[in-house]
Amino acid sequence: MTNEHATAGKAGNGEQPASSPAPTYAGILAARERISQHLNTTPLVRSAALSAVLDADVWIKAESVSPIASFKARGALNHILQARESGDCETAVTSSTGNHGQGVAYASALVGLRADIFLPLGSVAIKQHMIKLFGGTVHEIGHDIDAAKDHARRFAGERKATFVDDGESIAVVEGAGTVGLEIAEALPDIDRVYTPMGSGTLATGIGLSVRTVQPSAEVIAVQSEGSPAMVESYRARATIERPIDTFADCIVCRVPADLALRGIIEWINDCRLVTDGQLLSAMHTMLIWGHLLVEPGAASPLARAYMDREEIRGKRVVLVASGANVGSAMIGRALAAPAFGMT
């Protein structure tokens, strides 16, 4: 049985209360300056094959080409560097399905902090392994990401720690927003950007940066039908809790974070869903036509763009490939699914 509750007074009309801090374009510019000492700009390339499949001018923002094979190092590093600038901090703590945890572990190692990463039970093995390789301590607890977050918050509160919240940290959103900044500055005349959406930090950051630099561009956030909480909350303009039933772990959310929900309401043009079967087909298609390995959730932009191909025909479209932390078994499942555009 699902729970549903409204917070219309906070986000119901899409306007942020004056007392509520929010990410800014200036903050994204500052984040780029801060993290550029440690992270390189990721590639933005045109795909002739996907352009043919979608009958559009298709570009891929390859966030998998990073030290942790996802965009998550950006926000984590921005948060941790700010925490170090503002005062003593010995430990970074977070909850994650894996990619954000890798980002926090990697960023912590760069500045000499201990990192404690709380993952839900049954999390992807390769993501656990990478967190440990980056020096993080893994705590596997809780039935889903939000339950793991409850444990992580209590742990952080008992120690001299900064909690790197993927959903409620302005610094994390502004760090993620550098993805959109790189897209909008490098490629003119964008019609539409498709971005994965889990907690909503990447979607918010991309929406804010892309639509500030190119106001006529649309930004569409994509989530799995097996974890539709953010999409339904966006449509209702109120927080809606939904259970998680998908293998696309990087785009899950059971309880929307207030900051991220306010952000997508303000900066995203639309939020849309895809099925897990479509994600597998999109993974396959991205591998053979886009020549890029992505994990299931990171294939969501292509999955949705293929569904929307009548809308985007002839337009300039950017697909944000947010990460590639995926095991061989899931790759096998994707290769067994039919690819888009093959006859």
PDB file of C-alpha atoms in Angstrom, residues 66-280:
ATOM      1  CA  SER A  66      34.901  10.533 -15.518  1.00  0.00           C
ATOM      2  CA  PRO A  67      36.958   9.061 -12.663  1.00  0.00           C
ATOM      3  CA  ILE A  68      33.848   7.369 -11.234  1.00  0.00           C
ATOM      4  CA  ALA A  69      32.001   6.692 -14.522  1.00  0.00           C
ATOM      5  CA  SER A  70      29.136   9.032 -13.609  1.00  0.00           C
ATOM      6  CA  PHE A  71      28.334  12.706 -13.051  1.00  0.00           C
ATOM      7  CA  LYS A  72      28.038  12.258  -9.285  1.00  0.00           C
ATOM      8  CA  ALA A  73      31.587  13.383  -8.448  1.00  0.00           C
ATOM      9  CA  ARG A  74      30.616  16.936  -9.437  1.00  0.00           C
ATOM     10  CA  GLY A  75      28.022  17.582  -6.741  1.00  0.00           C
ATOM     11  CA  ALA A  76      29.768  15.544  -4.062  1.00  0.00           C
ATOM     12  CA  LEU A  77      33.049  17.370  -4.603  1.00  0.00           C
ATOM     13  CA  ASN A  78      31.364  20.784  -4.608  1.00  0.00           C
ATOM     14  CA  HIS A  79      29.619  19.995  -1.308  1.00  0.00           C
ATOM     15  CA  ILE A  80      32.710  18.588   0.390  1.00  0.00           C
ATOM     16  CA  LEU A  81      34.996  21.416  -0.742  1.00  0.00           C
ATOM     17  CA  GLN A  82      32.493  23.954   0.579  1.00  0.00           C
ATOM     18  CA  ALA A  83      32.251  22.058   3.863  1.00  0.00           C
ATOM     19  CA  ARG A  84      36.021  22.173   4.225  1.00  0.00           C
ATOM     20  CA  GLU A  85      36.074  25.902   3.404  1.00  0.00           C
ATOM     21  CA  SER A  86      33.457  26.708   6.042  1.00  0.00           C
ATOM     22  CA  GLY A  87      34.975  24.805   8.972  1.00  0.00           C
ATOM     23  CA  ASP A  88      36.437  21.619  10.372  1.00  0.00           C
ATOM     24  CA  CYS A  89      35.051  18.426   8.921  1.00  0.00           C
ATOM     25  CA  GLU A  90      36.538  14.993   9.532  1.00  0.00           C
ATOM     26  CA  THR A  91      33.997  12.697   7.896  1.00  0.00           C
ATOM     27  CA  ALA A  92      31.601  12.745   4.953  1.00  0.00           C
ATOM     28  CA  VAL A  93      28.458  10.618   5.229  1.00  0.00           C
ATOM     29  CA  THR A  94      25.812   9.907   2.647  1.00  0.00           C
ATOM     30  CA  SER A  95      23.152   7.467   1.476  1.00  0.00           C
ATOM     31  CA  SER A  96      23.138   6.221  -2.082  1.00  0.00           C
ATOM     32  CA  THR A  97      22.207   3.443  -4.463  1.00  0.00           C
ATOM     33  CA  GLY A  98      25.855   3.525  -5.511  1.00  0.00           C
ATOM     34  CA  ASN A  99      26.869   6.299  -7.906  1.00  0.00           C
ATOM     35  CA  HIS A 100      26.477   9.184  -5.449  1.00  0.00           C
ATOM     36  CA  GLY A 101      28.289   7.055  -2.880  1.00  0.00           C
ATOM     37  CA  GLN A 102      31.193   6.678  -5.272  1.00  0.00           C
ATOM     38  CA  GLY A 103      31.198  10.431  -5.778  1.00  0.00           C
ATOM     39  CA  VAL A 104      31.371  11.090  -2.044  1.00  0.00           C
ATOM     40  CA  ALA A 105      34.083   8.457  -1.526  1.00  0.00           C
ATOM     41  CA  TYR A 106      36.142   9.849  -4.411  1.00  0.00           C
ATOM     42  CA  ALA A 107      35.750  13.476  -3.305  1.00  0.00           C
ATOM     43  CA  SER A 108      36.549  12.584   0.305  1.00  0.00           C
ATOM     44  CA  ALA A 109      39.741  10.820  -0.739  1.00  0.00           C
ATOM     45  CA  LEU A 110      40.838  13.904  -2.675  1.00  0.00           C
ATOM     46  CA  VAL A 111      40.668  16.109   0.431  1.00  0.00           C
ATOM     47  CA  GLY A 112      41.619  13.535   3.058  1.00  0.00           C
ATOM     48  CA  LEU A 113      38.275  12.846   4.705  1.00  0.00           C
ATOM     49  CA  ARG A 114      36.827   9.561   5.925  1.00  0.00           C
ATOM     50  CA  ALA A 115      33.716   8.539   3.918  1.00  0.00           C
ATOM     51  CA  ASP A 116      30.866   6.419   5.300  1.00  0.00           C
ATOM     52  CA  ILE A 117      28.428   5.356   2.579  1.00  0.00           C
ATOM     53  CA  PHE A 118      25.022   3.847   3.410  1.00  0.00           C
ATOM     54  CA  LEU A 119      23.552   1.652   0.687  1.00  0.00           C
ATOM     55  CA  PRO A 120      20.224  -0.213   0.707  1.00  0.00           C
ATOM     56  CA  LEU A 121      20.288  -3.980   0.996  1.00  0.00           C
ATOM     57  CA  GLY A 122      20.896  -5.725  -2.311  1.00  0.00           C
ATOM     58  CA  SER A 123      22.672  -2.773  -3.945  1.00  0.00           C
ATOM     59  CA  VAL A 124      24.660  -3.328  -7.127  1.00  0.00           C
ATOM     60  CA  ALA A 125      27.867  -5.230  -6.353  1.00  0.00           C
ATOM     61  CA  ILE A 126      30.101  -3.317  -8.747  1.00  0.00           C
ATOM     62  CA  LYS A 127      29.050  -0.020  -7.149  1.00  0.00           C
ATOM     63  CA  GLN A 128      29.867  -1.339  -3.682  1.00  0.00           C
ATOM     64  CA  HIS A 129      33.232  -2.507  -4.946  1.00  0.00           C
ATOM     65  CA  MET A 130      34.070   0.875  -6.493  1.00  0.00           C
ATOM     66  CA  ILE A 131      33.125   2.754  -3.316  1.00  0.00           C
ATOM     67  CA  LYS A 132      35.579   0.573  -1.411  1.00  0.00           C
ATOM     68  CA  LEU A 133      38.270   1.110  -4.061  1.00  0.00           C
ATOM     69  CA  PHE A 134      37.909   4.860  -3.523  1.00  0.00           C
ATOM     70  CA  GLY A 135      38.413   4.361   0.214  1.00  0.00           C
ATOM     71  CA  GLY A 136      34.810   4.549   1.399  1.00  0.00           C
ATOM     72  CA  THR A 137      33.346   2.411   4.168  1.00  0.00           C
ATOM     73  CA  VAL A 138      30.148   0.701   3.017  1.00  0.00           C
ATOM     74  CA  HIS A 139      27.184   0.230   5.369  1.00  0.00           C
ATOM     75  CA  GLU A 140      24.537  -1.920   3.656  1.00  0.00           C
ATOM     76  CA  ILE A 141      21.287  -1.331   5.530  1.00  0.00           C
ATOM     77  CA  GLY A 142      17.647  -0.499   4.848  1.00  0.00           C
ATOM     78  CA  HIS A 143      15.160  -1.883   2.335  1.00  0.00           C
ATOM     79  CA  ASP A 144      15.507   1.064  -0.078  1.00  0.00           C
ATOM     80  CA  ILE A 145      17.397   4.321  -0.605  1.00  0.00           C
ATOM     81  CA  ASP A 146      15.189   6.363   1.721  1.00  0.00           C
ATOM     82  CA  ALA A 147      15.506   3.840   4.544  1.00  0.00           C
ATOM     83  CA  ALA A 148      19.287   3.897   4.069  1.00  0.00           C
ATOM     84  CA  LYS A 149      19.142   7.692   4.271  1.00  0.00           C
ATOM     85  CA  ASP A 150      17.442   7.543   7.671  1.00  0.00           C
ATOM     86  CA  HIS A 151      20.292   5.403   9.016  1.00  0.00           C
ATOM     87  CA  ALA A 152      22.919   7.637   7.431  1.00  0.00           C
ATOM     88  CA  ARG A 153      21.430  10.803   8.931  1.00  0.00           C
ATOM     89  CA  ARG A 154      21.484   9.298  12.418  1.00  0.00           C
ATOM     90  CA  PHE A 155      25.075   8.142  11.936  1.00  0.00           C
ATOM     91  CA  ALA A 156      26.178  11.594  10.740  1.00  0.00           C
ATOM     92  CA  GLY A 157      24.387  13.297  13.624  1.00  0.00           C
ATOM     93  CA  GLU A 158      26.386  11.289  16.146  1.00  0.00           C
ATOM     94  CA  ARG A 159      29.732  12.318  14.619  1.00  0.00           C
ATOM     95  CA  LYS A 160      31.638  15.356  13.431  1.00  0.00           C
ATOM     96  CA  ALA A 161      30.435  14.760   9.885  1.00  0.00           C
ATOM     97  CA  THR A 162      28.996  16.539   6.890  1.00  0.00           C
ATOM     98  CA  PHE A 163      25.945  14.795   5.465  1.00  0.00           C
ATOM     99  CA  VAL A 164      26.089  14.999   1.661  1.00  0.00           C
ATOM    100  CA  ASP A 165      22.391  14.858   0.855  1.00  0.00           C
ATOM    101  CA  ASP A 166      21.593  13.924  -2.741  1.00  0.00           C
ATOM    102  CA  GLY A 167      18.354  15.878  -2.943  1.00  0.00           C
ATOM    103  CA  GLU A 168      18.550  18.520  -0.216  1.00  0.00           C
ATOM    104  CA  SER A 169      22.075  19.899  -0.686  1.00  0.00           C
ATOM    105  CA  ILE A 170      22.248  23.097  -2.734  1.00  0.00           C
ATOM    106  CA  ALA A 171      25.955  22.461  -3.275  1.00  0.00           C
ATOM    107  CA  VAL A 172      25.206  19.034  -4.785  1.00  0.00           C
ATOM    108  CA  VAL A 173      22.592  20.511  -7.131  1.00  0.00           C
ATOM    109  CA  GLU A 174      24.914  23.316  -8.214  1.00  0.00           C
ATOM    110  CA  GLY A 175      27.738  20.851  -8.794  1.00  0.00           C
ATOM    111  CA  ALA A 176      25.458  18.693 -10.938  1.00  0.00           C
ATOM    112  CA  GLY A 177      24.361  21.836 -12.751  1.00  0.00           C
ATOM    113  CA  THR A 178      27.823  22.153 -14.279  1.00  0.00           C
ATOM    114  CA  VAL A 179      26.776  19.324 -16.627  1.00  0.00           C
ATOM    115  CA  GLY A 180      24.118  21.581 -18.122  1.00  0.00           C
ATOM    116  CA  LEU A 181      26.463  24.544 -18.152  1.00  0.00           C
ATOM    117  CA  GLU A 182      28.949  22.630 -20.296  1.00  0.00           C
ATOM    118  CA  ILE A 183      26.177  21.545 -22.658  1.00  0.00           C
ATOM    119  CA  ALA A 184      24.613  24.975 -23.091  1.00  0.00           C
ATOM    120  CA  GLU A 185      27.906  26.794 -23.562  1.00  0.00           C
ATOM    121  CA  ALA A 186      29.319  24.281 -26.055  1.00  0.00           C
ATOM    122  CA  LEU A 187      26.297  23.679 -28.291  1.00  0.00           C
ATOM    123  CA  PRO A 188      24.098  26.499 -29.649  1.00  0.00           C
ATOM    124  CA  ASP A 189      20.435  26.327 -30.632  1.00  0.00           C
ATOM    125  CA  ILE A 190      19.438  23.370 -28.485  1.00  0.00           C
ATOM    126  CA  ASP A 191      15.784  22.383 -28.810  1.00  0.00           C
ATOM    127  CA  ARG A 192      15.575  19.748 -26.088  1.00  0.00           C
ATOM    128  CA  VAL A 193      17.714  18.083 -23.419  1.00  0.00           C
ATOM    129  CA  TYR A 194      16.711  14.724 -21.935  1.00  0.00           C
ATOM    130  CA  THR A 195      18.131  13.948 -18.500  1.00  0.00           C
ATOM    131  CA  PRO A 196      17.711  11.009 -16.123  1.00  0.00           C
ATOM    132  CA  MET A 197      15.939  11.772 -12.844  1.00  0.00           C
ATOM    133  CA  GLY A 198      16.287   9.933  -9.544  1.00  0.00           C
ATOM    134  CA  SER A 199      16.587  12.274  -6.584  1.00  0.00           C
ATOM    135  CA  GLY A 200      16.135  15.220  -8.948  1.00  0.00           C
ATOM    136  CA  THR A 201      19.464  16.963  -8.334  1.00  0.00           C
ATOM    137  CA  LEU A 202      20.818  16.422 -11.855  1.00  0.00           C
ATOM    138  CA  ALA A 203      17.514  17.377 -13.464  1.00  0.00           C
ATOM    139  CA  THR A 204      17.273  20.544 -11.381  1.00  0.00           C
ATOM    140  CA  GLY A 205      20.868  21.547 -12.047  1.00  0.00           C
ATOM    141  CA  ILE A 206      20.596  20.925 -15.783  1.00  0.00           C
ATOM    142  CA  GLY A 207      17.249  22.702 -16.014  1.00  0.00           C
ATOM    143  CA  LEU A 208      18.608  25.750 -14.192  1.00  0.00           C
ATOM    144  CA  SER A 209      21.832  26.024 -16.180  1.00  0.00           C
ATOM    145  CA  VAL A 210      20.545  25.122 -19.654  1.00  0.00           C
ATOM    146  CA  ARG A 211      17.439  27.309 -19.485  1.00  0.00           C
ATOM    147  CA  THR A 212      19.407  30.239 -18.085  1.00  0.00           C
ATOM    148  CA  VAL A 213      21.936  30.140 -20.942  1.00  0.00           C
ATOM    149  CA  GLN A 214      19.427  29.095 -23.627  1.00  0.00           C
ATOM    150  CA  PRO A 215      15.912  30.106 -22.482  1.00  0.00           C
ATOM    151  CA  SER A 216      14.205  28.573 -25.525  1.00  0.00           C
ATOM    152  CA  ALA A 217      15.580  25.088 -24.822  1.00  0.00           C
ATOM    153  CA  GLU A 218      13.336  22.473 -23.226  1.00  0.00           C
ATOM    154  CA  VAL A 219      14.563  20.123 -20.499  1.00  0.00           C
ATOM    155  CA  ILE A 220      12.741  16.802 -20.031  1.00  0.00           C
ATOM    156  CA  ALA A 221      13.436  14.628 -16.952  1.00  0.00           C
ATOM    157  CA  VAL A 222      12.940  10.861 -17.244  1.00  0.00           C
ATOM    158  CA  GLN A 223      12.197   8.257 -14.591  1.00  0.00           C
ATOM    159  CA  SER A 224      11.246   4.574 -14.586  1.00  0.00           C
ATOM    160  CA  GLU A 225       7.600   3.549 -14.276  1.00  0.00           C
ATOM    161  CA  GLY A 226       8.816   1.324 -11.437  1.00  0.00           C
ATOM    162  CA  SER A 227       9.804   4.399  -9.406  1.00  0.00           C
ATOM    163  CA  PRO A 228       7.502   7.264 -10.417  1.00  0.00           C
ATOM    164  CA  ALA A 229       7.511   9.379  -7.236  1.00  0.00           C
ATOM    165  CA  MET A 230       9.274  12.425  -8.694  1.00  0.00           C
ATOM    166  CA  VAL A 231       7.232  12.393 -11.908  1.00  0.00           C
ATOM    167  CA  GLU A 232       3.934  12.138 -10.038  1.00  0.00           C
ATOM    168  CA  SER A 233       5.020  14.789  -7.539  1.00  0.00           C
ATOM    169  CA  TYR A 234       5.972  17.129 -10.380  1.00  0.00           C
ATOM    170  CA  ARG A 235       2.568  16.692 -11.986  1.00  0.00           C
ATOM    171  CA  ALA A 236       0.697  17.126  -8.689  1.00  0.00           C
ATOM    172  CA  ARG A 237       2.882  20.047  -7.534  1.00  0.00           C
ATOM    173  CA  ALA A 238       3.007  18.223  -4.208  1.00  0.00           C
ATOM    174  CA  THR A 239       5.037  15.436  -2.597  1.00  0.00           C
ATOM    175  CA  ILE A 240       3.804  11.966  -3.518  1.00  0.00           C
ATOM    176  CA  GLU A 241       5.518   8.905  -2.071  1.00  0.00           C
ATOM    177  CA  ARG A 242       5.673   5.768  -4.216  1.00  0.00           C
ATOM    178  CA  PRO A 243       7.337   2.358  -3.748  1.00  0.00           C
ATOM    179  CA  ILE A 244      10.334   1.299  -5.817  1.00  0.00           C
ATOM    180  CA  ASP A 245      10.082  -1.650  -8.208  1.00  0.00           C
ATOM    181  CA  THR A 246      12.761  -1.293 -10.882  1.00  0.00           C
ATOM    182  CA  PHE A 247      16.316  -2.458 -11.576  1.00  0.00           C
ATOM    183  CA  ALA A 248      17.240   1.048 -12.750  1.00  0.00           C
ATOM    184  CA  ASP A 249      18.739   1.933  -9.381  1.00  0.00           C
ATOM    185  CA  CYS A 250      20.266   5.279 -10.391  1.00  0.00           C
ATOM    186  CA  ILE A 251      16.843   6.800 -11.140  1.00  0.00           C
ATOM    187  CA  VAL A 252      14.885   5.682  -8.081  1.00  0.00           C
ATOM    188  CA  CYS A 253      13.231   7.743  -5.360  1.00  0.00           C
ATOM    189  CA  ARG A 254      10.543   6.737  -2.871  1.00  0.00           C
ATOM    190  CA  VAL A 255      10.206  10.029  -0.956  1.00  0.00           C
ATOM    191  CA  PRO A 256      10.933  13.198  -2.984  1.00  0.00           C
ATOM    192  CA  ALA A 257      13.271  15.702  -1.347  1.00  0.00           C
ATOM    193  CA  ASP A 258      11.740  19.157  -0.923  1.00  0.00           C
ATOM    194  CA  LEU A 259      14.622  21.094  -2.487  1.00  0.00           C
ATOM    195  CA  ALA A 260      14.813  18.855  -5.540  1.00  0.00           C
ATOM    196  CA  LEU A 261      11.042  18.845  -6.033  1.00  0.00           C
ATOM    197  CA  ARG A 262      10.906  22.632  -5.910  1.00  0.00           C
ATOM    198  CA  GLY A 263      13.749  22.686  -8.396  1.00  0.00           C
ATOM    199  CA  ILE A 264      12.139  20.449 -10.987  1.00  0.00           C
ATOM    200  CA  ILE A 265       8.847  22.306 -10.686  1.00  0.00           C
ATOM    201  CA  GLU A 266      10.623  25.574 -11.431  1.00  0.00           C
ATOM    202  CA  TRP A 267      13.167  24.509 -14.042  1.00  0.00           C
ATOM    203  CA  ILE A 268      11.949  21.363 -15.849  1.00  0.00           C
ATOM    204  CA  ASN A 269       9.559  21.617 -18.804  1.00  0.00           C
ATOM    205  CA  ASP A 270       8.147  18.123 -18.306  1.00  0.00           C
ATOM    206  CA  CYS A 271       8.788  14.858 -16.444  1.00  0.00           C
ATOM    207  CA  ARG A 272       8.076  11.591 -18.243  1.00  0.00           C
ATOM    208  CA  LEU A 273       8.220   7.838 -17.629  1.00  0.00           C
ATOM    209  CA  VAL A 274       9.675   4.822 -19.419  1.00  0.00           C
ATOM    210  CA  THR A 275       9.356   1.088 -18.782  1.00  0.00           C
ATOM    211  CA  ASP A 276      12.185  -1.152 -17.673  1.00  0.00           C
ATOM    212  CA  GLY A 277      11.896  -3.001 -20.985  1.00  0.00           C
ATOM    213  CA  GLN A 278      12.444   0.255 -22.842  1.00  0.00           C
ATOM    214  CA  LEU A 279      15.505   0.940 -20.668  1.00  0.00           C
ATOM    215  CA  LEU A 280      17.052  -2.385 -21.690  1.00  0.00           C
TER     216      LEU A 280
END
